[in-house]
Amino acid sequence: MIRVFLFVGISIFLSSCKKDLIDIPYNPTPYEVNAEETENLGILPIPKTNELTEEGIRLGQHIFFDPVLSSTGTMSCSSCHLPELAFTDGKALSVGVQGEQTSRSSMTLVNAAYYTQGLFWDGRSEKLEDQALLPVEDDIELDHSWEEVVEDLKSHPEYPTMFRKAFGIEDSEEITKELTARALGQFQRIILSGNSKYDRWKKDIGVLTDEELLGFETFFDVNPLLKDGECGHCHNEPLFTSNQYFDNGLQEANTIDDYGDIGRAVVTNKESDYGKMRAPSLRNIALTAPYMHDGRFETLEEVVEHYNSGGHPTPNRDPLVHELNLTEDQKVGLVAFMKTLTDTSYLENPFLENPFE
Ligand code: HEC
Ligand code: HEC
């Protein structure tokens, strides 16, 4: 009996010795979002299970830009989500570590906190914390294994300390993929953009040109004398998206079996969801060419031409997508208006810079 006690006692003693991080203070600082950054976007949705702290965001920032996540050590999240391109990659289809193309175009991470009706073009991921787990083990994207990534993080000279400061772990062995994903979630929630030329104009700061105004009126159907653009129904304020799923007549599908990318139906399995994608936000759209889930359009002019023509009469095409008969001036105006939606002030946030440069 005494031996058993001794054994248990020694084991407890040994395991408590293993707490290699316990001497590092854990005292996280809440991250204050600047009120100006969200005043035109609405209350920033933050899950109770992953509150923002400076230490958590710093950790996420390092992981986001660190090629440690890829099997080849050559790619990071930022390879396909470049800050200067509103966190997209400028390619029609993204290219992964082995040089293979992914099946879809990269998406902006700007205002990602507000995309609360599902992430990815088809909405198959519910939260940023779930999404962040996927690229690492995606064969085409980072093609690595979490087990190995977590081992690398545990034996890294700096990450264990950063995990301690962010999440209060007491030992490097407590680093997990879930904590890594939480840090990435925090980092992405502070990429905010809501103070564009358009937002300032609405507050009577600055003016829009005649072209931009004509585009605004066409976009939101505000002038009964003009042909409707219908855009604002799906790309509505403040995010310039309703976060809902639509088929905007892109794919040449005559029956539901013809959709090359079934989109939302992957999640719901409903015939009425074939070919539907989440309407993307149009904030910073001038920076995120090429456009659509497959990057098929290189310019905003081509996008406007698509909507003006009404696209293909696919089985699930939304009734708002139809021949518009816009004038040349209206088309030019729509493009000019979309270019007023740019606000890259997030590039000045030191928490969003590449920490390795
Ligand atoms: C090889 C390029 C590539 C890499 C690397 C990559 N992504 Fe992406 N990302 C994409 C593509 C492509 C999509 C759209 C995929 C889809 O809809 O199926 C996407 C979508 C997303 C979305 C959804 C955005 C939205 O509006 O719904 C988030 C969030 C995201 N990525 C974050 C990350 C994070 C975090 C990492 C690193 C762990 C990462 N990505 C690594 C290419 C990449
Ligand atoms: C019925 C809803 C709907 C209407 C109306 C609509 N859109 Fe869209 N929009 C979408 C959807 C859905 C997508 C993504 C489709 C895809 O990639 O398969 C999209 C994509 C876009 C894109 C590309 C975004 C990106 O990140 O690649 C632009 C630009 C755009 N729309 C502008 C407009 C303009 C301008 C109008 C009005 C002329 C308009 N939209 C009308 C739903 C709509």
Short mmCIF file of N, CA, C and O and ligand atoms in Angstrom, two decimals, residues 69 75-77 80-81 94-96 102 104-109 115 119-121 124 128 131-132 135 141-142 184 188 278, ligand 1:
data_model
loop_
_atom_site.label_atom_id
_atom_site.label_comp_id
_atom_site.label_asym_id
_atom_site.label_seq_id
_atom_site.Cartn_x
_atom_site.Cartn_y
_atom_site.Cartn_z
N LEU A 69 3.14 25.63 -41.53
CA LEU A 69 1.89 24.90 -41.75
C LEU A 69 1.92 24.00 -42.99
O LEU A 69 1.03 23.18 -43.17
N MET A 75 4.81 27.29 -47.94
CA MET A 75 3.58 28.07 -48.06
C MET A 75 2.92 28.28 -46.72
O MET A 75 2.98 27.43 -45.84
N SER A 76 2.27 29.43 -46.60
CA SER A 76 1.50 29.72 -45.40
C SER A 76 0.10 30.13 -45.85
O SER A 76 -0.18 30.21 -47.04
N CYS A 77 -0.76 30.42 -44.88
CA CYS A 77 -2.08 30.95 -45.23
C CYS A 77 -1.92 32.17 -46.12
O CYS A 77 -2.66 32.37 -47.08
N CYS A 80 -1.91 32.41 -50.15
CA CYS A 80 -3.15 32.51 -50.95
C CYS A 80 -4.03 33.65 -50.45
O CYS A 80 -5.08 33.92 -51.04
N HIS A 81 -3.65 34.28 -49.36
CA HIS A 81 -4.43 35.39 -48.80
C HIS A 81 -3.44 36.54 -48.51
O HIS A 81 -2.98 36.70 -47.38
N SER A 94 -6.58 29.09 -56.97
CA SER A 94 -5.38 29.11 -56.14
C SER A 94 -4.50 27.91 -56.47
O SER A 94 -4.97 26.89 -56.97
N VAL A 95 -3.21 28.04 -56.16
CA VAL A 95 -2.26 26.96 -56.41
C VAL A 95 -1.64 26.53 -55.08
O VAL A 95 -1.21 27.37 -54.29
N GLY A 96 -1.63 25.22 -54.83
CA GLY A 96 -1.14 24.71 -53.55
C GLY A 96 0.34 24.37 -53.54
O GLY A 96 1.06 24.67 -54.51
N THR A 102 -6.27 24.46 -57.03
CA THR A 102 -7.46 24.14 -56.26
C THR A 102 -8.67 24.31 -57.19
O THR A 102 -8.52 24.81 -58.30
N ARG A 104 -11.25 26.17 -56.66
CA ARG A 104 -11.94 27.46 -56.55
C ARG A 104 -10.95 28.60 -56.37
O ARG A 104 -9.77 28.39 -56.11
N SER A 105 -11.50 29.80 -56.46
CA SER A 105 -10.72 31.02 -56.31
C SER A 105 -10.61 31.37 -54.82
O SER A 105 -11.57 31.16 -54.07
N SER A 106 -9.49 31.90 -54.43
CA SER A 106 -9.30 32.33 -53.04
C SER A 106 -10.33 33.41 -52.68
O SER A 106 -10.81 34.12 -53.56
N MET A 107 -10.64 33.52 -51.40
CA MET A 107 -11.65 34.50 -50.97
C MET A 107 -11.02 35.55 -50.07
O MET A 107 -10.07 35.26 -49.34
N THR A 108 -11.59 36.74 -50.09
CA THR A 108 -11.09 37.78 -49.20
C THR A 108 -11.35 37.38 -47.75
O THR A 108 -12.35 36.72 -47.44
N LEU A 109 -10.43 37.76 -46.86
CA LEU A 109 -10.65 37.52 -45.42
C LEU A 109 -11.07 38.81 -44.72
O LEU A 109 -11.26 38.84 -43.50
N TYR A 115 -19.08 37.15 -41.69
CA TYR A 115 -19.66 36.14 -42.59
C TYR A 115 -20.18 34.99 -41.74
O TYR A 115 -19.58 33.93 -41.65
N LEU A 119 -18.85 29.72 -44.05
CA LEU A 119 -17.63 30.15 -44.74
C LEU A 119 -17.38 29.25 -45.94
O LEU A 119 -17.89 28.14 -46.01
N PHE A 120 -16.56 29.75 -46.86
CA PHE A 120 -16.27 29.16 -48.17
C PHE A 120 -17.41 29.56 -49.12
O PHE A 120 -18.48 29.98 -48.69
N TRP A 121 -17.16 29.39 -50.40
CA TRP A 121 -18.16 29.77 -51.41
C TRP A 121 -19.48 29.02 -51.16
O TRP A 121 -20.56 29.55 -51.39
N ARG A 124 -19.62 25.61 -46.38
CA ARG A 124 -19.54 24.29 -45.72
C ARG A 124 -18.85 24.33 -44.36
O ARG A 124 -18.85 23.35 -43.63
N LEU A 128 -14.83 30.39 -38.11
CA LEU A 128 -13.42 30.55 -38.46
C LEU A 128 -12.56 29.49 -37.78
O LEU A 128 -11.57 29.02 -38.33
N GLN A 131 -12.94 26.37 -39.86
CA GLN A 131 -12.32 26.56 -41.18
C GLN A 131 -10.81 26.44 -41.10
O GLN A 131 -10.19 25.80 -41.95
N ALA A 132 -10.22 27.06 -40.05
CA ALA A 132 -8.75 27.13 -39.97
C ALA A 132 -8.09 25.75 -39.90
O ALA A 132 -6.91 25.60 -40.18
N PRO A 135 -7.23 23.92 -44.32
CA PRO A 135 -6.18 24.05 -45.35
C PRO A 135 -4.94 23.19 -45.08
O PRO A 135 -4.32 22.68 -46.01
N GLU A 141 -3.94 22.06 -50.99
CA GLU A 141 -3.49 23.31 -50.37
C GLU A 141 -2.16 23.14 -49.62
O GLU A 141 -1.11 23.24 -50.22
N LEU A 142 -2.16 22.85 -48.32
CA LEU A 142 -0.89 22.80 -47.58
C LEU A 142 -0.36 21.37 -47.41
O LEU A 142 0.80 21.17 -47.04
N LEU A 184 -5.82 31.64 -34.99
CA LEU A 184 -6.08 32.09 -36.37
C LEU A 184 -7.44 32.78 -36.47
O LEU A 184 -7.60 33.76 -37.18
N GLN A 188 -8.05 36.66 -37.72
CA GLN A 188 -8.88 37.01 -38.88
C GLN A 188 -10.05 37.92 -38.50
O GLN A 188 -10.51 38.70 -39.33
N ARG A 278 -22.31 31.54 -51.93
CA ARG A 278 -22.57 32.69 -51.07
C ARG A 278 -22.25 33.97 -51.84
O ARG A 278 -21.20 34.06 -52.46
C1 HEC B 1 -3.53 27.06 -51.61
C2 HEC B 1 -4.18 28.31 -51.31
C3 HEC B 1 -4.79 28.52 -49.93
C4 HEC B 1 -4.16 28.41 -48.71
C5 HEC B 1 -2.75 27.96 -48.44
C6 HEC B 1 -5.13 28.82 -47.73
N1 HEC B 1 -6.30 29.19 -48.35
FE1 HEC B 1 -7.94 29.96 -47.45
N2 HEC B 1 -8.97 29.80 -49.18
C7 HEC B 1 -8.45 29.38 -50.38
C8 HEC B 1 -9.52 29.10 -51.32
C9 HEC B 1 -9.34 28.61 -52.75
C10 HEC B 1 -10.73 29.38 -50.64
C11 HEC B 1 -12.14 29.12 -51.16
C12 HEC B 1 -12.35 27.61 -51.09
C13 HEC B 1 -13.73 27.08 -51.29
O1 HEC B 1 -14.71 27.82 -51.27
O2 HEC B 1 -13.87 25.87 -51.45
C14 HEC B 1 -10.34 29.83 -49.30
C15 HEC B 1 -11.24 30.24 -48.33
C16 HEC B 1 -10.87 30.66 -47.06
C17 HEC B 1 -11.78 31.20 -46.06
C18 HEC B 1 -13.27 31.44 -46.23
C19 HEC B 1 -13.55 32.92 -46.40
C20 HEC B 1 -15.02 33.21 -46.60
O3 HEC B 1 -15.36 34.37 -46.86
O4 HEC B 1 -15.85 32.30 -46.51
C21 HEC B 1 -11.04 31.47 -44.93
C22 HEC B 1 -11.54 32.04 -43.63
C23 HEC B 1 -9.68 31.06 -45.23
N3 HEC B 1 -9.60 30.60 -46.53
C24 HEC B 1 -8.63 31.13 -44.32
C25 HEC B 1 -7.42 30.48 -44.51
C26 HEC B 1 -6.46 30.20 -43.45
C27 HEC B 1 -6.62 30.61 -42.00
C28 HEC B 1 -5.42 29.54 -44.02
C29 HEC B 1 -4.18 28.96 -43.33
C30 HEC B 1 -4.46 27.99 -42.29
C31 HEC B 1 -5.73 29.41 -45.44
N4 HEC B 1 -6.95 29.97 -45.69
C32 HEC B 1 -4.89 28.82 -46.37
C33 HEC B 1 -7.10 29.22 -50.66
C34 HEC B 1 -6.14 29.00 -49.69
#
